[in-house]
Amino acid sequence: MVRTRIAPSPTGKDLHIGNLYTALINWAFAKKNKGKFIVRIEDTDRQRLVLGAEQQILKTLKDFGLEPDEDPEKGGPFSPYRQSERLNLYQKYAHQLVEKGFAYYCTCSKERLEKLRKEQQEKKQIPRYDGHCRNLNLSRVDLEKKKIPYVVRLKVPKDKKITVYDLIRGEIVFNSNDIDDQILLKSDGFPTYHLAVVIDDHLMQISHVIRAEEWLSSTPKHVLLYQAFNWPLPVFCHLPILRNPDRSKLSKRKNPVWASWYLKEGFLPEAVLNYLALMGWSHPKQKEIFDLKEFINVFDLKDIQVVGPAFDPVKLEWLNGEWIRKTEDSKLKEKILKYYKNYQNKKLDPKLVEKIIPLVKERMKKLSDFWFYCQFFFEEPKVDANLIKNAPYLKDIYRSLSTIKDWTTQNIGQSMQELAKKLGIKTGDFFMTLRIAICGKKISPPLNESMEILGKEKCLERVKRIMKD
Ligand code: GLU
């Protein structure tokens, strides 16, 4: 049974776009293998905890359509799925490790450790624990009786090769001498990431640990823990880290990194996921546009490339535009209505949206472009008088428009063409004036069509409003 998971820490505003990528791969791999996709919240770092982050993360996953099969809200066979609610489990296993000789109690004070760190830094050594308590065989009963605070540390064996097998990177060998005697359980009874992740992945029967490359260097510690517990290893797979087009690490300073930002900006979830699927992987037929169903069918975890792929917002915008064009008008209407309701607090008239879609679908790259092009259908435009630059022929326009009986795109176009010719005004200038009068700006959907949809009365009103007497 394939069981995958993501294990986000609720320490930011939302799910990072890189985590969304990890979620996508985990979700798709589980679906492909008729397995389960689990979300576990790793909230043991109490100092960095952000209120509301967990809810936001779960909401974002839902908004993108990556529904977990088990998570802290809906529960599942291995509840709870929030690490802060599993503390006694970690404590139990930590003490077990000490009993078996794979870990030890350490009572070194903060001051001692700080001093040690400074000395090592001065000698240009990598800061690490010096093993002071490693062979003291401190007794838990004693420590607790005397109320001496302690931590549990991993007793990393000396001179040992630790082999990590990674599904896409192959075999990676680490030297145990490079690994610190990691703290597993802190003095407040909270586990560190390393202990909790191994216990939970085992107890939750995770078959494939698919996570970002940044965790690769932690994996030998995890392997030691699995061995100490005598538990079978899951399959490890470390995904490449997304980069900016200039190869720097994706960071808040250069690109928006919160996944929900892309939805607020008017990207379609299916387009964002399509783009993320292309990170470090390509479709066997080199297709760039495909849906999740197809992705699940054709992708193979092993084909993901390890070199950090570039996440390029410009390319994403292009792809999003393609997705908009690929979406049927009736579905696009629903998406536009939902987007403006949820993110812009606007209730748009569905009938009007439906009529306008054919005029703008070709140019839209994001759902937010709809308003950019079409605001004037819903609100009176504010016309900048400077743009109209003294156009006495607005009166003629008004007159001609009022004589049109059958208010159709064709009749409007014909009547305006004839008028421009009669007055001897360059069509470019003439139609720009008309466009600004009607739409309030220089860029708009096709003008005659827009005027037909707006209706005769509204168009006449708009021209009249800016006519000079
Ligand atoms: N809590 C870690 C994170 O924030 C999980 C890493 C892992 O998947 O093991 O990404």
Coordinates of N, CA, C and O in Angstrom, one line a residue, residues 284-353:
P284 N 6.3 12.9 -21.5 CA 6.9 12.0 -22.5 C 6.7 12.5 -24.0 O 7.5 12.2 -24.8
K285 N 5.6 13.2 -24.2 CA 5.4 13.7 -25.6 C 5.7 15.2 -25.6 O 5.3 15.9 -26.5
Q286 N 6.5 15.6 -24.7 CA 6.9 17.0 -24.6 C 5.7 18.0 -24.5 O 5.9 19.2 -24.9
K287 N 4.6 17.5 -24.1 CA 3.4 18.4 -24.0 C 3.7 19.4 -22.8 O 4.2 19.0 -21.8
E288 N 3.2 20.6 -23.0 CA 3.3 21.6 -21.9 C 2.0 21.7 -21.2 O 2.0 22.2 -20.0
I289 N 0.9 21.4 -21.8 CA -0.4 21.7 -21.2 C -1.1 20.3 -21.0 O -1.3 19.6 -22.0
F290 N -1.3 20.0 -19.8 CA -2.0 18.7 -19.5 C -2.7 18.9 -18.1 O -2.2 19.7 -17.3
D291 N -3.7 18.0 -17.9 CA -4.3 18.1 -16.6 C -3.8 17.1 -15.6 O -2.9 16.3 -16.0
L292 N -4.3 17.1 -14.4 CA -3.8 16.3 -13.4 C -4.0 14.8 -13.7 O -3.2 13.9 -13.4
K293 N -5.1 14.5 -14.3 CA -5.5 13.2 -14.6 C -4.4 12.6 -15.5 O -3.9 11.5 -15.3
E294 N -4.1 13.4 -16.5 CA -3.0 12.9 -17.5 C -1.7 12.8 -16.8 O -0.9 11.9 -17.0
F295 N -1.4 13.8 -15.9 CA -0.1 13.7 -15.2 C 0.0 12.4 -14.4 O 1.0 11.8 -14.4
I296 N -1.0 12.1 -13.7 CA -1.0 10.9 -12.8 C -0.7 9.7 -13.7 O 0.0 8.8 -13.4
N297 N -1.3 9.7 -14.9 CA -1.1 8.6 -15.8 C 0.3 8.4 -16.3 O 0.8 7.3 -16.4
V298 N 0.9 9.6 -16.7 CA 2.1 9.4 -17.5 C 3.4 9.6 -16.6 O 4.5 9.3 -17.0
F299 N 3.2 10.2 -15.4 CA 4.5 10.6 -14.7 C 5.1 9.4 -13.9 O 4.4 8.4 -13.5
D300 N 6.4 9.4 -13.8 CA 7.1 8.4 -13.0 C 8.0 9.2 -12.1 O 8.8 10.0 -12.6
L301 N 7.9 8.9 -10.8 CA 8.7 9.6 -9.9 C 10.2 9.5 -10.2 O 11.0 10.5 -10.1
K302 N 10.6 8.4 -10.8 CA 12.1 8.2 -11.1 C 12.6 9.2 -12.2 O 13.8 9.4 -12.3
D303 N 11.6 9.7 -13.0 CA 12.1 10.6 -14.1 C 12.3 12.0 -13.6 O 12.7 12.9 -14.5
I304 N 12.1 12.4 -12.4 CA 12.3 13.8 -11.9 C 13.8 14.0 -11.9 O 14.6 13.2 -11.4
Q305 N 14.1 15.2 -12.5 CA 15.6 15.5 -12.6 C 16.0 16.3 -11.3 O 15.2 17.0 -10.7
V306 N 17.2 16.1 -10.9 CA 17.6 16.6 -9.6 C 18.1 18.1 -9.6 O 18.2 18.7 -8.6
V307 N 18.4 18.6 -10.8 CA 18.9 20.0 -10.9 C 17.7 20.9 -10.7 O 16.7 20.8 -11.3
G308 N 18.0 21.9 -9.8 CA 16.9 22.9 -9.4 C 16.3 23.5 -10.6 O 16.9 24.3 -11.3
P309 N 15.0 23.2 -10.8 CA 14.3 23.8 -11.9 C 13.9 25.3 -11.7 O 13.7 25.7 -10.5
A310 N 13.8 26.0 -12.7 CA 13.5 27.5 -12.6 C 11.9 27.7 -12.6 O 11.2 27.2 -13.5
F311 N 11.5 28.3 -11.6 CA 10.1 28.7 -11.5 C 9.9 30.1 -12.0 O 10.4 31.1 -11.3
D312 N 9.4 30.2 -13.2 CA 9.4 31.5 -13.9 C 7.9 32.0 -14.0 O 7.1 31.5 -14.7
P313 N 7.6 33.1 -13.2 CA 6.3 33.6 -13.2 C 5.8 34.0 -14.6 O 4.6 34.0 -14.8
V314 N 6.7 34.4 -15.4 CA 6.3 34.9 -16.8 C 5.7 33.7 -17.6 O 4.7 33.7 -18.2
K315 N 6.5 32.6 -17.5 CA 6.0 31.3 -18.1 C 4.7 30.9 -17.5 O 3.8 30.4 -18.3
L316 N 4.6 31.0 -16.2 CA 3.4 30.6 -15.6 C 2.2 31.4 -16.1 O 1.1 30.9 -16.3
E317 N 2.4 32.7 -16.3 CA 1.3 33.5 -16.8 C 0.9 33.1 -18.2 O -0.3 33.1 -18.5
W318 N 1.9 32.8 -19.0 CA 1.6 32.3 -20.4 C 0.7 31.0 -20.3 O -0.3 30.9 -20.9
L319 N 1.2 30.1 -19.4 CA 0.5 28.8 -19.3 C -0.9 29.0 -18.8 O -1.9 28.4 -19.2
N320 N -1.1 30.0 -17.9 CA -2.4 30.3 -17.3 C -3.3 30.8 -18.4 O -4.5 30.4 -18.5
G321 N -2.8 31.7 -19.3 CA -3.6 32.2 -20.4 C -4.0 31.0 -21.3 O -5.2 31.0 -21.7
E322 N -3.1 30.1 -21.5 CA -3.5 28.9 -22.4 C -4.6 28.1 -21.7 O -5.5 27.6 -22.3
W323 N -4.5 28.0 -20.4 CA -5.6 27.3 -19.6 C -6.9 28.0 -19.7 O -8.0 27.4 -19.8
I324 N -6.9 29.3 -19.6 CA -8.1 30.1 -19.8 C -8.7 29.9 -21.1 O -9.9 29.6 -21.2
R325 N -7.9 29.9 -22.2 CA -8.5 29.6 -23.5 C -9.0 28.2 -23.7 O -10.0 28.0 -24.4
K326 N -8.4 27.3 -23.0 CA -8.8 25.9 -23.1 C -10.1 25.6 -22.3 O -10.8 24.6 -22.5
T327 N -10.4 26.5 -21.4 CA -11.6 26.3 -20.5 C -12.9 26.7 -21.3 O -12.9 27.8 -21.9
E328 N -13.9 25.9 -21.3 CA -15.2 26.2 -21.9 C -15.7 27.5 -21.4 O -15.6 27.7 -20.2
D329 N -16.4 28.3 -22.2 CA -17.0 29.6 -21.8 C -17.8 29.4 -20.5 O -17.7 30.2 -19.6
S330 N -18.7 28.4 -20.5 CA -19.6 28.3 -19.4 C -18.8 28.0 -18.1 O -19.1 28.6 -17.0
K331 N -17.7 27.2 -18.2 CA -16.9 26.9 -17.0 C -16.1 28.2 -16.6 O -15.9 28.5 -15.4
L332 N -15.6 28.9 -17.6 CA -14.8 30.1 -17.4 C -15.7 31.1 -16.6 O -15.3 31.8 -15.7
K333 N -17.0 31.2 -17.1 CA -17.9 32.1 -16.4 C -17.9 31.8 -14.9 O -17.8 32.7 -14.1
E334 N -18.1 30.5 -14.6 CA -18.2 30.1 -13.2 C -16.9 30.5 -12.4 O -16.9 31.0 -11.3
K335 N -15.8 30.3 -13.1 CA -14.5 30.6 -12.4 C -14.4 32.1 -12.2 O -13.9 32.5 -11.1
I336 N -14.8 32.9 -13.2 CA -14.7 34.3 -13.0 C -15.6 34.8 -11.9 O -15.2 35.6 -11.0
L337 N -16.8 34.3 -11.9 CA -17.8 34.7 -10.8 C -17.2 34.4 -9.4 O -17.3 35.2 -8.5
K338 N -16.7 33.1 -9.3 CA -16.2 32.7 -8.1 C -15.0 33.5 -7.6 O -14.9 33.9 -6.5
Y339 N -14.1 33.7 -8.6 CA -12.9 34.5 -8.3 C -13.2 35.9 -7.7 O -12.7 36.3 -6.7
Y340 N -14.1 36.6 -8.5 CA -14.4 38.0 -8.0 C -15.2 38.0 -6.7 O -15.0 38.9 -5.9
K341 N -16.0 37.0 -6.5 CA -16.7 36.9 -5.2 C -15.7 36.6 -4.1 O -15.7 37.3 -3.1
N342 N -14.9 35.6 -4.3 CA -14.0 35.2 -3.2 C -12.9 36.1 -2.9 O -12.5 36.3 -1.8
Y343 N -12.3 36.6 -4.0 CA -11.0 37.4 -3.8 C -11.2 38.9 -4.0 O -10.3 39.6 -3.5
Q344 N -12.2 39.3 -4.7 CA -12.3 40.8 -4.9 C -13.6 41.3 -4.3 O -13.9 42.5 -4.5
N345 N -14.4 40.5 -3.6 CA -15.6 40.9 -3.0 C -16.5 41.6 -4.0 O -17.1 42.6 -3.6
K346 N -16.7 41.0 -5.2 CA -17.5 41.6 -6.2 C -18.5 40.6 -6.6 O -18.1 39.5 -7.0
K347 N -19.8 41.0 -6.7 CA -20.8 40.0 -7.2 C -21.1 40.5 -8.6 O -21.8 41.5 -8.8
L348 N -20.6 39.8 -9.6 CA -20.8 40.2 -11.0 C -22.0 39.6 -11.6 O -22.4 38.5 -11.2
D349 N -22.6 40.3 -12.5 CA -23.9 39.9 -13.1 C -23.5 38.7 -14.1 O -22.8 38.9 -15.1
P350 N -24.0 37.5 -13.8 CA -23.6 36.3 -14.6 C -23.9 36.5 -16.1 O -23.1 36.1 -16.9
K351 N -25.1 37.1 -16.3 CA -25.5 37.2 -17.8 C -24.5 38.1 -18.5 O -24.1 37.8 -19.6
L352 N -24.1 39.2 -17.8 CA -23.2 40.1 -18.5 C -21.8 39.4 -18.7 O -21.2 39.5 -19.8
V353 N -21.4 38.7 -17.7 CA -20.1 38.1 -17.8 C -20.1 37.1 -18.9 O -19.2 37.0 -19.7

